[in-house]
CSV table of C-alpha atoms and ligand atoms in Angstrom, one decimal:
chain,number,residue,atom,x,y,z
A,1,MET,CA,-2.1,44.9,-9.9
A,2,LEU,CA,-4.5,46.2,-12.5
A,3,VAL,CA,-6.9,43.3,-12.1
A,4,LEU,CA,-7.4,44.1,-8.4
A,5,VAL,CA,-8.9,47.5,-9.2
A,6,LEU,CA,-11.2,46.1,-11.9
A,7,SER,CA,-13.2,43.7,-9.8
A,8,SER,CA,-14.0,43.5,-6.1
A,9,ASP,CA,-14.1,39.7,-6.4
A,10,SER,CA,-10.5,39.6,-7.3
A,11,ILE,CA,-9.6,41.8,-4.4
A,12,VAL,CA,-11.1,39.3,-2.0
A,13,LEU,CA,-9.4,36.5,-3.9
A,14,GLY,CA,-6.1,38.3,-3.8
A,15,GLN,CA,-6.3,38.8,0.0
A,16,GLU,CA,-7.3,35.2,0.5
A,17,ASN,CA,-4.3,34.1,-1.5
A,18,GLU,CA,-2.0,36.2,0.6
A,19,ILE,CA,-3.4,34.6,3.8
A,20,ALA,CA,-2.9,31.1,2.4
A,21,LYS,CA,0.6,32.0,1.3
A,22,ASN,CA,1.5,33.3,4.7
A,23,TYR,CA,0.9,29.9,6.2
A,24,GLY,CA,2.0,27.8,3.2
A,25,ASN,CA,5.4,29.6,3.4
A,26,GLN,CA,5.8,28.4,6.9
A,27,ILE,CA,6.0,24.8,5.7
A,28,THR,CA,9.8,24.7,5.8
A,29,PRO,CA,12.6,22.3,4.8
A,30,LEU,CA,14.1,22.8,8.3
A,31,ASP,CA,10.9,21.7,10.2
A,32,LEU,CA,10.4,18.7,7.9
A,33,LYS,CA,13.9,17.6,8.5
A,34,GLU,CA,13.6,18.0,12.2
A,35,TYR,CA,10.5,15.7,12.4
A,36,LEU,CA,11.8,13.2,9.8
A,37,SER,CA,15.1,12.8,11.7
A,38,ILE,CA,12.9,11.4,14.5
A,39,ILE,CA,10.3,9.4,12.5
A,40,ALA,CA,13.0,7.8,10.3
A,41,SER,CA,15.7,7.3,12.9
A,42,ASP,CA,17.3,4.0,13.5
A,43,ALA,CA,15.8,4.0,17.0
A,44,LEU,CA,12.3,3.3,15.4
A,45,GLU,CA,13.6,0.2,13.8
A,46,GLY,CA,11.7,0.5,10.6
A,47,ARG,CA,8.2,1.2,12.2
A,48,LYS,CA,6.8,-2.2,11.4
A,49,THR,CA,3.1,-2.5,12.4
A,50,GLY,CA,2.8,-3.9,15.9
A,51,THR,CA,6.4,-3.3,16.9
A,52,ARG,CA,8.0,-1.0,19.4
A,53,GLY,CA,9.2,1.3,16.7
A,54,GLN,CA,5.7,1.8,15.3
A,55,LYS,CA,4.4,2.6,18.8
A,56,MET,CA,7.2,5.2,19.3
A,57,ALA,CA,6.2,6.8,16.0
A,58,ALA,CA,2.5,6.9,17.1
A,59,ALA,CA,3.4,8.5,20.4
A,60,PHE,CA,5.5,11.2,18.7
A,61,ILE,CA,2.6,12.0,16.3
A,62,ALA,CA,0.0,12.1,19.0
A,63,ASP,CA,2.2,14.4,21.1
A,64,PHE,CA,2.7,16.6,18.1
A,65,TYR,CA,-1.1,16.9,17.6
A,66,ARG,CA,-1.6,17.7,21.2
A,67,GLU,CA,1.1,20.4,21.2
A,68,ILE,CA,-0.3,22.2,18.1
A,69,GLY,CA,-3.8,22.1,19.7
A,70,LEU,CA,-5.7,19.6,17.5
A,71,THR,CA,-8.8,18.0,19.1
A,72,PRO,CA,-8.4,14.3,20.0
A,73,PRO,CA,-11.3,12.8,18.1
A,74,VAL,CA,-11.5,9.2,19.2
A,75,ASN,CA,-13.2,9.0,22.6
A,76,GLY,CA,-11.0,11.8,23.8
A,77,GLY,CA,-7.8,10.3,22.4
A,78,TYR,CA,-5.7,10.6,19.2
A,79,TYR,CA,-5.4,6.8,18.8
A,80,GLN,CA,-7.9,4.8,16.9
A,81,PRO,CA,-7.0,1.3,18.2
A,82,PHE,CA,-7.7,-2.0,16.5
A,83,GLU,CA,-6.5,-5.6,16.3
A,84,LEU,CA,-5.0,-7.4,13.4
A,85,TYR,CA,-4.5,-11.2,13.0
A,86,SER,CA,-1.0,-12.3,12.7
A,87,SER,CA,-0.5,-15.7,11.1
A,88,SER,CA,2.6,-17.7,10.4
A,89,VAL,CA,3.1,-21.2,9.1
A,90,GLU,CA,3.7,-23.5,12.1
A,91,ASN,CA,4.2,-26.7,10.2
A,92,ALA,CA,3.5,-27.9,6.6
A,93,TYR,CA,4.4,-31.1,4.7
A,94,VAL,CA,3.6,-33.0,1.5
A,95,LYS,CA,3.7,-36.8,1.1
A,96,THR,CA,3.8,-38.8,-2.1
A,97,GLY,CA,4.4,-42.5,-2.1
A,98,GLU,CA,6.8,-43.3,0.6
A,99,SER,CA,8.4,-39.8,0.6
A,100,ARG,CA,7.6,-36.9,2.9
A,101,TYR,CA,8.7,-33.4,2.2
A,102,ASP,CA,8.8,-30.8,5.0
A,103,ASN,CA,8.2,-27.1,4.8
A,104,TYR,CA,11.2,-24.9,3.8
A,105,GLY,CA,12.9,-28.0,2.4
A,106,ASP,CA,11.7,-29.2,-1.0
A,107,VAL,CA,8.3,-27.8,-0.5
A,108,THR,CA,7.4,-24.3,0.8
A,109,TYR,CA,3.9,-23.2,1.8
A,110,PHE,CA,2.8,-19.6,1.0
A,111,GLY,CA,-0.5,-18.7,2.6
A,112,SER,CA,-2.3,-18.5,5.9
A,113,ASP,CA,-5.0,-21.2,5.6
A,114,GLU,CA,-4.9,-24.3,7.8
A,115,THR,CA,-6.0,-27.7,6.5
A,116,LEU,CA,-8.4,-29.9,8.4
A,117,GLY,CA,-5.8,-32.5,9.4
A,118,GLU,CA,-3.9,-34.4,6.7
A,119,VAL,CA,-5.6,-34.2,3.3
A,120,PRO,CA,-5.2,-37.1,0.8
A,121,GLN,CA,-5.9,-36.0,-2.8
A,122,ASP,CA,-5.5,-36.8,-6.5
A,123,ILE,CA,-3.2,-34.5,-8.2
A,124,VAL,CA,-3.1,-33.5,-11.9
A,125,PHE,CA,-0.8,-31.5,-14.1
A,126,VAL,CA,-2.4,-28.3,-15.6
A,127,GLY,CA,0.5,-27.0,-17.7
A,128,ARG,CA,0.9,-23.2,-17.4
A,129,GLY,CA,-2.4,-22.9,-15.5
A,130,LYS,CA,-4.0,-20.8,-18.2
A,131,GLU,CA,-7.7,-20.9,-19.0
A,132,GLU,CA,-7.2,-23.1,-22.1
A,133,ASP,CA,-5.2,-25.6,-20.0
A,134,TYR,CA,-8.1,-26.2,-17.7
A,135,LYS,CA,-10.3,-27.2,-20.7
A,136,ARG,CA,-8.2,-30.4,-21.0
A,137,VAL,CA,-8.2,-31.5,-17.4
A,138,ASP,CA,-10.9,-32.1,-14.8
A,139,VAL,CA,-9.5,-30.5,-11.6
A,140,SER,CA,-12.6,-30.5,-9.3
A,141,ASN,CA,-11.6,-31.4,-5.7
A,142,LYS,CA,-8.1,-32.3,-6.9
A,143,ALA,CA,-4.8,-30.7,-6.3
A,144,VAL,CA,-3.1,-29.2,-9.4
A,145,VAL,CA,0.5,-28.6,-10.4
A,146,VAL,CA,1.3,-25.5,-12.5
A,147,LEU,CA,4.6,-24.9,-14.2
A,148,ILE,CA,5.8,-21.3,-14.4
A,149,PRO,CA,9.0,-19.6,-15.5
A,150,VAL,CA,11.5,-18.4,-12.8
A,151,LEU,CA,9.9,-15.5,-11.0
A,152,LYS,CA,12.1,-12.3,-10.6
A,153,GLY,CA,9.3,-9.9,-9.6
A,154,PRO,CA,6.9,-9.9,-6.7
A,155,LEU,CA,5.7,-13.4,-5.8
A,156,SER,CA,2.4,-12.8,-4.0
A,157,ALA,CA,0.5,-11.2,-7.0
A,158,THR,CA,1.5,-14.1,-9.3
A,159,PHE,CA,0.6,-16.8,-6.7
A,160,ARG,CA,-2.7,-15.2,-5.9
A,161,SER,CA,-3.7,-15.1,-9.5
A,162,LEU,CA,-2.6,-18.7,-10.2
A,163,SER,CA,-4.4,-19.8,-7.1
A,164,GLN,CA,-7.6,-17.9,-8.0
A,165,THR,CA,-7.8,-19.3,-11.5
A,166,ALA,CA,-7.3,-22.9,-10.2
A,167,ARG,CA,-9.8,-22.5,-7.4
A,168,ASP,CA,-12.3,-21.0,-9.7
A,169,LYS,CA,-12.1,-24.3,-11.7
A,170,GLY,CA,-12.7,-26.2,-8.5
A,171,ALA,CA,-9.2,-27.2,-7.5
A,172,ALA,CA,-8.6,-27.8,-3.8
A,173,MET,CA,-4.9,-27.1,-3.6
A,174,VAL,CA,-2.3,-25.5,-5.9
A,175,PHE,CA,1.3,-26.6,-6.3
A,176,ILE,CA,3.7,-24.3,-8.1
A,177,LEU,CA,6.7,-25.7,-9.9
A,178,THR,CA,9.2,-23.4,-11.5
A,179,GLU,CA,11.5,-24.0,-14.4
A,180,GLY,CA,15.1,-23.4,-13.8
A,181,THR,CA,17.6,-24.8,-11.4
A,182,PRO,CA,17.3,-26.1,-7.8
A,183,GLU,CA,19.1,-22.9,-6.9
A,184,ASP,CA,16.3,-20.9,-8.4
A,185,TYR,CA,13.9,-22.9,-6.2
A,186,ARG,CA,16.0,-22.3,-3.2
A,187,SER,CA,16.2,-18.5,-3.6
A,188,MET,CA,12.4,-18.4,-4.1
A,189,ALA,CA,11.8,-20.6,-1.0
A,190,ASP,CA,14.0,-18.3,1.0
A,191,ARG,CA,12.1,-15.2,-0.1
A,192,ILE,CA,8.8,-16.9,0.9
A,193,ARG,CA,10.3,-17.9,4.2
A,194,ALA,CA,11.4,-14.4,5.0
A,195,TYR,CA,7.9,-13.1,4.1
A,196,THR,CA,5.8,-15.7,5.9
A,197,SER,CA,7.7,-16.6,9.0
A,198,ALA,CA,7.5,-13.0,10.4
A,199,GLY,CA,3.8,-13.3,10.6
A,200,ARG,CA,1.3,-12.0,8.0
A,201,LEU,CA,-1.1,-9.4,9.2
A,202,SER,CA,-4.8,-9.2,8.2
A,203,LEU,CA,-8.0,-7.6,9.3
A,204,LYS,CA,-10.0,-10.7,8.6
A,205,LYS,CA,-9.3,-14.0,10.3
A,206,PRO,CA,-7.2,-16.2,7.9
A,207,GLY,CA,-9.2,-19.1,6.5
A,208,SER,CA,-12.3,-17.1,6.3
A,209,GLU,CA,-14.2,-17.1,3.0
A,210,SER,CA,-12.5,-14.0,1.5
A,211,SER,CA,-9.2,-15.8,1.4
A,212,SER,CA,-7.9,-16.9,-2.0
A,213,GLY,CA,-6.2,-19.9,-0.5
A,214,GLY,CA,-2.5,-20.8,-0.1
A,215,VAL,CA,-0.1,-22.5,-2.5
A,216,PHE,CA,2.8,-24.9,-2.2
A,217,VAL,CA,5.9,-24.1,-4.1
A,218,ILE,CA,7.7,-27.3,-4.9
A,219,ASN,CA,11.2,-28.3,-6.0
A,220,GLN,CA,11.6,-30.3,-9.2
A,221,PRO,CA,12.3,-33.7,-7.7
A,222,VAL,CA,9.0,-33.5,-5.9
A,223,ALA,CA,7.1,-33.0,-9.1
A,224,GLU,CA,9.1,-35.7,-10.9
A,225,LYS,CA,8.2,-38.1,-8.0
A,226,ILE,CA,4.5,-37.2,-8.1
A,227,PHE,CA,4.1,-37.8,-11.8
A,228,ASN,CA,6.8,-40.4,-12.2
A,229,THR,CA,8.3,-38.4,-15.1
A,230,SER,CA,11.0,-35.8,-15.7
A,231,LEU,CA,10.8,-32.0,-15.7
A,232,ASP,CA,11.7,-32.1,-19.4
A,233,LYS,CA,8.6,-34.1,-20.2
A,234,LEU,CA,6.4,-31.8,-18.2
A,235,LYS,CA,7.9,-28.8,-20.1
A,236,LYS,CA,7.3,-30.5,-23.4
A,237,ALA,CA,3.7,-31.3,-22.5
A,238,CYS,CA,3.1,-27.5,-21.8
A,239,ASP,CA,4.6,-26.4,-25.1
A,240,ASP,CA,2.6,-28.8,-27.3
A,241,PRO,CA,0.4,-26.4,-29.2
A,242,GLY,CA,-2.7,-28.7,-29.2
A,243,LYS,CA,-2.2,-29.4,-25.4
A,244,LYS,CA,-3.0,-33.0,-26.0
A,245,SER,CA,0.1,-34.2,-24.2
A,246,LEU,CA,-1.2,-32.6,-21.1
A,247,ILE,CA,-3.5,-35.4,-20.5
A,248,LYS,CA,-0.8,-37.9,-21.1
A,249,ILE,CA,0.8,-36.9,-17.8
A,250,LYS,CA,-0.8,-39.5,-15.5
A,251,PRO,CA,-2.4,-38.1,-12.3
A,252,GLY,CA,-0.7,-38.9,-9.0
A,253,LYS,CA,-1.6,-39.2,-5.4
A,254,ILE,CA,-0.5,-36.9,-2.5
A,255,ALA,CA,-1.3,-36.0,1.0
A,256,TYR,CA,-0.5,-32.7,2.7
A,257,ARG,CA,-1.1,-30.8,5.9
A,258,VAL,CA,-0.7,-27.2,7.0
A,259,THR,CA,-1.0,-25.8,10.5
A,260,ILE,CA,-1.0,-22.1,11.2
A,261,HIS,CA,0.1,-20.2,14.3
A,262,LEU,CA,-2.4,-17.4,14.9
A,263,ASN,CA,-2.3,-14.5,17.3
A,264,THR,CA,-3.4,-10.9,17.4
A,265,VAL,CA,-1.5,-7.7,17.2
A,266,LYS,CA,-2.7,-4.4,18.7
A,267,THR,CA,-2.1,-1.3,16.7
A,268,GLU,CA,-3.5,2.1,16.0
A,269,ASN,CA,-4.2,4.9,13.5
A,270,VAL,CA,-3.3,8.4,14.8
A,271,LEU,CA,-5.9,11.1,14.2
A,272,GLY,CA,-6.0,14.8,14.9
A,273,PHE,CA,-9.0,17.0,14.2
A,274,LEU,CA,-9.4,20.8,13.6
A,275,GLU,CA,-12.9,22.0,13.7
A,276,GLY,CA,-14.1,24.2,10.8
A,277,GLY,CA,-16.3,27.3,10.8
A,278,ASP,CA,-19.6,27.7,9.0
A,279,LYS,CA,-19.2,24.4,7.1
A,280,LYS,CA,-17.7,22.3,10.0
A,281,GLU,CA,-19.9,19.3,9.3
A,282,GLU,CA,-17.9,18.7,6.1
A,283,VAL,CA,-14.5,17.1,6.6
A,284,ILE,CA,-11.2,17.2,4.5
A,285,ALA,CA,-9.0,14.2,5.2
A,286,VAL,CA,-5.2,14.6,4.8
A,287,THR,CA,-3.5,11.2,5.1
A,288,ALA,CA,-0.2,9.4,5.0
A,289,HIS,CA,1.0,6.0,6.4
A,290,TYR,CA,3.4,6.1,9.3
A,291,ASP,CA,4.3,2.4,9.4
A,292,HIS,CA,7.0,0.8,7.3
A,293,ILE,CA,8.5,-2.7,6.8
A,294,GLY,CA,10.8,-3.1,9.8
A,295,THR,CA,14.2,-4.7,9.6
A,296,THR,CA,15.8,-7.1,7.2
A,297,ALA,CA,17.4,-10.4,8.2
A,298,THR,CA,20.9,-9.8,6.9
A,299,GLY,CA,23.3,-7.1,5.8
A,300,GLU,CA,25.4,-4.4,7.5
A,301,ASP,CA,22.5,-1.9,7.8
A,302,ARG,CA,19.4,-3.9,8.6
A,303,ILE,CA,17.0,-1.0,9.4
A,304,ASN,CA,14.6,0.0,6.8
A,305,ASN,CA,14.2,3.6,7.8
A,306,GLY,CA,11.4,4.5,5.4
A,307,ALA,CA,12.5,8.1,5.2
A,308,ASP,CA,10.7,8.6,1.9
A,309,ASP,CA,8.2,5.7,2.4
A,310,ASP,CA,6.3,7.1,4.0
A,311,GLY,CA,8.2,9.3,6.5
A,312,SER,CA,8.0,12.1,4.0
A,313,GLY,CA,4.2,11.9,3.9
A,314,THR,CA,3.9,11.6,7.6
A,315,VAL,CA,6.0,14.7,8.4
A,316,SER,CA,4.1,16.6,5.6
A,317,VAL,CA,0.8,15.8,7.4
A,318,LEU,CA,2.3,17.1,10.6
A,319,GLU,CA,3.6,20.3,9.0
A,320,ILE,CA,0.4,20.9,7.1
A,321,ALA,CA,-1.6,20.4,10.3
A,322,ARG,CA,0.6,22.7,12.3
A,323,ASN,CA,0.0,25.5,9.8
A,324,PHE,CA,-3.8,25.0,9.6
A,325,ALA,CA,-3.9,25.0,13.4
A,326,LYS,CA,-1.8,28.2,13.6
A,327,ALA,CA,-4.0,29.9,11.0
A,328,LYS,CA,-7.0,29.1,13.1
A,329,LYS,CA,-5.4,30.5,16.3
A,330,GLU,CA,-4.8,33.7,14.4
A,331,GLY,CA,-8.3,34.0,13.1
A,332,HIS,CA,-8.0,32.3,9.8
A,333,GLY,CA,-9.4,28.9,10.6
A,334,PRO,CA,-10.9,26.8,7.7
A,335,ARG,CA,-14.6,26.8,6.9
A,336,ARG,CA,-14.7,23.1,6.7
A,337,SER,CA,-13.2,20.7,9.3
A,338,MET,CA,-9.8,19.1,8.8
A,339,LEU,CA,-9.0,15.5,9.7
A,340,PHE,CA,-5.2,14.8,9.8
A,341,MET,CA,-4.7,11.1,9.9
A,342,THR,CA,-1.6,9.0,9.8
A,343,VAL,CA,-2.6,5.4,9.3
A,344,VAL,CA,-0.8,2.2,10.1
A,345,ALA,CA,-0.4,-1.2,8.4
A,346,GLU,CA,-0.3,0.2,4.9
A,347,GLU,CA,2.6,-2.0,4.1
A,348,GLN,CA,0.5,-5.1,5.0
A,349,GLY,CA,-2.2,-4.2,2.5
A,350,LEU,CA,-3.7,-0.8,3.3
A,351,LEU,CA,-5.1,-2.2,6.5
A,352,GLY,CA,-5.2,1.0,8.7
A,353,SER,CA,-7.1,3.0,6.1
A,354,GLU,CA,-9.4,0.0,5.5
A,355,TYR,CA,-10.1,-0.1,9.2
A,356,TYR,CA,-10.8,3.6,9.3
A,357,THR,CA,-13.2,3.6,6.3
A,358,ALA,CA,-15.0,0.6,7.8
A,359,HIS,CA,-15.2,2.4,11.2
A,360,PRO,CA,-15.1,6.1,10.3
A,361,VAL,CA,-15.0,8.6,13.2
A,362,TYR,CA,-16.7,11.2,10.9
A,363,PRO,CA,-19.4,10.0,8.5
A,364,LEU,CA,-18.0,9.1,5.1
A,365,ALA,CA,-20.9,10.9,3.5
A,366,ASN,CA,-19.5,14.1,5.0
A,367,THR,CA,-16.0,13.4,4.0
A,368,VAL,CA,-15.3,15.7,1.0
A,369,VAL,CA,-11.9,14.5,-0.1
A,370,ASP,CA,-8.9,12.5,0.9
A,371,LEU,CA,-5.5,14.0,0.0
A,372,ASN,CA,-3.1,11.2,0.4
A,373,ILE,CA,0.7,11.5,0.5
A,374,ASP,CA,2.9,8.4,0.0
A,375,MET,CA,6.5,9.2,-0.8
A,376,ILE,CA,7.2,12.8,-1.8
A,377,GLY,CA,10.8,13.4,-0.7
A,378,ARG,CA,12.9,12.0,-3.6
A,379,VAL,CA,13.5,12.3,-7.3
A,380,ASP,CA,13.0,9.3,-9.6
A,381,PRO,CA,15.4,8.5,-12.5
A,382,GLU,CA,12.9,9.8,-15.0
A,383,HIS,CA,13.1,13.3,-13.5
A,384,LYS,CA,16.8,13.6,-12.8
A,385,ASP,CA,17.2,16.6,-15.0
A,386,SER,CA,14.0,18.5,-14.0
A,387,THR,CA,13.2,17.8,-10.4
A,388,HIS,CA,10.4,20.4,-9.8
A,389,TYR,CA,7.6,17.8,-10.3
A,390,VAL,CA,5.3,15.4,-8.5
A,391,TYR,CA,3.2,12.5,-9.8
A,392,VAL,CA,-0.5,13.2,-9.3
A,393,ILE,CA,-2.8,10.2,-9.4
A,394,GLY,CA,-6.6,10.0,-9.2
A,395,SER,CA,-7.5,13.7,-9.2
A,396,ASP,CA,-9.9,13.3,-12.2
A,397,ARG,CA,-11.2,9.8,-11.4
A,398,LEU,CA,-14.3,10.9,-9.3
A,399,SER,CA,-14.5,14.6,-9.6
A,400,THR,CA,-13.9,17.0,-12.5
A,401,GLU,CA,-13.9,19.9,-10.1
A,402,LEU,CA,-11.3,18.5,-7.9
A,403,HIS,CA,-9.0,18.0,-10.8
A,404,GLN,CA,-9.5,21.6,-12.0
A,405,LEU,CA,-9.0,23.0,-8.5
A,406,SER,CA,-5.8,20.9,-8.1
A,407,GLU,CA,-4.4,22.2,-11.4
A,408,LYS,CA,-5.4,25.8,-10.7
A,409,THR,CA,-4.0,25.8,-7.1
A,410,ASN,CA,-0.7,24.5,-8.3
A,411,ALA,CA,-0.5,27.1,-11.1
A,412,THR,CA,-1.2,29.9,-8.5
A,413,TYR,CA,1.2,28.8,-5.7
A,414,THR,CA,3.7,26.0,-6.3
A,415,LYS,CA,4.0,25.6,-10.1
A,416,LEU,CA,5.2,22.0,-9.9
A,417,LYS,CA,5.1,19.9,-13.0
A,418,PHE,CA,2.2,17.5,-12.5
A,419,ASP,CA,3.2,14.2,-14.0
A,420,TYR,CA,0.1,12.1,-14.8
A,421,THR,CA,2.0,9.0,-16.0
A,422,TYR,CA,0.7,6.8,-13.2
A,423,ASN,CA,-2.8,8.1,-13.5
A,424,ASP,CA,-3.3,6.2,-16.7
A,425,GLU,CA,-5.9,3.5,-16.0
A,426,ASN,CA,-4.0,1.0,-18.1
A,427,HIS,CA,-0.6,1.6,-16.4
A,428,PRO,CA,0.6,-1.8,-15.2
A,429,THR,CA,1.6,-0.5,-11.7
A,430,ASN,CA,-2.1,0.2,-11.0
A,431,LEU,CA,-1.1,2.8,-8.3
A,432,TYR,CA,-4.6,4.2,-8.0
A,433,LYS,CA,-5.4,1.1,-5.9
A,434,ARG,CA,-2.0,0.8,-4.1
A,435,SER,CA,-2.0,3.3,-1.3
A,436,ASP,CA,-4.5,4.4,1.4
A,437,HIS,CA,-6.5,6.8,-0.7
A,438,TRP,CA,-8.0,3.7,-2.4
A,439,ASN,CA,-10.1,2.9,0.6
A,440,PHE,CA,-11.7,6.3,0.3
A,441,ALA,CA,-12.0,6.2,-3.4
A,442,LYS,CA,-13.8,2.8,-3.3
A,443,ASN,CA,-16.3,4.5,-1.1
A,444,GLY,CA,-17.0,7.2,-3.7
A,445,ILE,CA,-14.9,9.9,-2.0
A,446,PRO,CA,-12.7,12.0,-4.4
A,447,ILE,CA,-9.0,11.6,-3.8
A,448,ILE,CA,-5.6,12.9,-4.9
A,449,PHE,CA,-2.5,10.8,-4.4
A,450,TYR,CA,0.9,12.5,-4.4
A,451,PHE,CA,3.9,10.4,-5.2
A,452,ASP,CA,7.6,10.9,-6.3
A,453,GLY,CA,8.1,7.6,-8.3
A,454,ILE,CA,10.0,4.4,-7.8
A,455,HIS,CA,13.7,4.8,-6.9
A,456,GLU,CA,16.5,2.4,-6.2
A,457,ASP,CA,16.2,2.7,-2.4
A,458,TYR,CA,12.5,1.7,-2.4
A,459,HIS,CA,11.9,-0.8,0.5
A,460,ARG,CA,15.6,-0.9,1.3
A,461,PRO,CA,17.7,0.1,4.3
A,462,SER,CA,19.1,2.9,2.1
A,463,ASP,CA,15.8,4.8,2.2
A,464,GLU,CA,17.4,7.2,4.6
A,465,VAL,CA,17.0,10.8,5.8
A,466,ALA,CA,20.3,11.8,4.1
A,467,ARG,CA,18.8,11.1,0.7
A,468,ILE,CA,15.7,13.3,1.1
A,469,ASP,CA,15.6,16.5,-0.9
A,470,PHE,CA,14.0,18.7,1.8
A,471,ASP,CA,13.5,21.8,-0.4
A,472,LEU,CA,11.5,19.7,-2.8
A,473,LEU,CA,9.7,18.0,0.0
A,474,ALA,CA,8.6,21.4,1.3
A,475,VAL,CA,7.3,22.6,-2.0
A,476,ARG,CA,5.3,19.4,-2.5
A,477,ALA,CA,3.9,19.6,1.0
A,478,GLN,CA,2.9,23.2,0.3
A,479,CYS,CA,1.1,22.0,-2.8
A,480,VAL,CA,-1.0,19.6,-0.7
A,481,PHE,CA,-1.5,22.4,1.9
A,482,TYR,CA,-2.8,24.9,-0.7
A,483,THR,CA,-5.1,22.3,-2.3
A,484,ALA,CA,-6.5,21.4,1.1
A,485,TRP,CA,-6.9,25.1,1.9
A,486,GLU,CA,-8.9,25.8,-1.3
A,487,ILE,CA,-11.1,22.8,-0.8
A,488,ALA,CA,-11.8,23.7,2.8
A,489,ASN,CA,-12.6,27.4,2.2
A,490,ARG,CA,-14.5,27.5,-1.1
A,491,GLU,CA,-18.2,28.2,-1.1
A,492,ARG,CA,-19.5,25.0,-2.6
A,493,ARG,CA,-18.4,21.5,-1.7
A,494,ILE,CA,-16.6,19.8,-4.6
A,495,VAL,CA,-18.9,17.4,-6.4
A,496,ALA,CA,-18.1,13.7,-7.2
A,497,ASP,CA,-19.6,13.7,-10.7
A,498,ARG,CA,-17.9,10.7,-12.1
A,499,LYS,CA,-19.0,7.9,-9.8
B,501,ZN,ZN1,4.3,3.8,1.1
């Protein structure tokens, strides 16, 4: 090309591009399919953290790292082991007057905090549980009842925010009552039971100060008994614009108790390291979570294979690692070091990456970037007609340079349409904080999060290998590969200028 004759700089750049391309092109749909058929197979039973299936996935990944010649970076091993607390509700009840209501009956406890024996308490009605409702009622050291509409979406976020508001005002326990029929209560109680009885995992011991506290969800007869009134009267009190009728609901008396069964679960992140050249102190992290949500209780197909979530990211990390390692063997190793890390317990609240960033194997100050992949093997309904896309999230949040490099690299090699919809700070899904890159970003490390969107098989047994678009997966993995390659080999470390 003409430009090559005009400037010696471009000649070098041109050759570099060709080298990168040689390895990028070896990220193939066939390889990715081969690995994913193992990672997302039924034999791994949904790879839930702490289960046999998760351990099988970890063993496969560690073997893979060994085979391609990565250095085992954690005391001579590929595993970074750690322990999580697993808590489940052992027993819970609520008493009012002569009546006692047991857990999973007319009351359902959601949380992992034990009470100190049986707790007797005054209980007051706080309407919708909004700020203005609390102005009318003194709730300090009392239990409160909040009335909410029937919940269709995720429960935990709503419960957490209601609980936080009430406890900020001094409330000691929160009872949640939903409008709607007893069947609505039943289906919500069943969802909570499925969620809590399997054991909730956490890094911190439940009941420690960081906890926002549990809540009781109660059926309508329980609330009517507590306040000696009807659900209709409670609803009316809420809808009174002046809120004066709130105080007309007379406080009641209750007692409740929660006991928690606590044990620990051993698990592990899996790390492989490729030492760099003249800038080897600086580290590029490429991450994906290899755990998923396990099995569901009922249905014909009970195994949540997590082929897209996040089998697709996991096998991309493997294939990217394989080609970086191959390049190094053939004399084209990266100038900076590469840390390939598949983390665990993402589905339980980004716990594996939280553990890593709290116990980093390489100093966070030397960690240049985290390129995180979580779901890149599918097409969402918004892109049915033009599938050559990927959602890019976070690239401009901490570093202008990273964003520019990411755009330019894609324009040079993969030419995907970068969709920034979810990068909008005001987007309600708040995805910038919802996968493992967040634990790096909150430590000031620039990140890019690659994502394909929400589709109908998300967190369902139908998230299967057969539904992955492997050609598209390969191009997206190449996009991450080239971006990593550019960051690893450029002269200057990218700067976080937007802290
Ligand atoms: Zn995921």
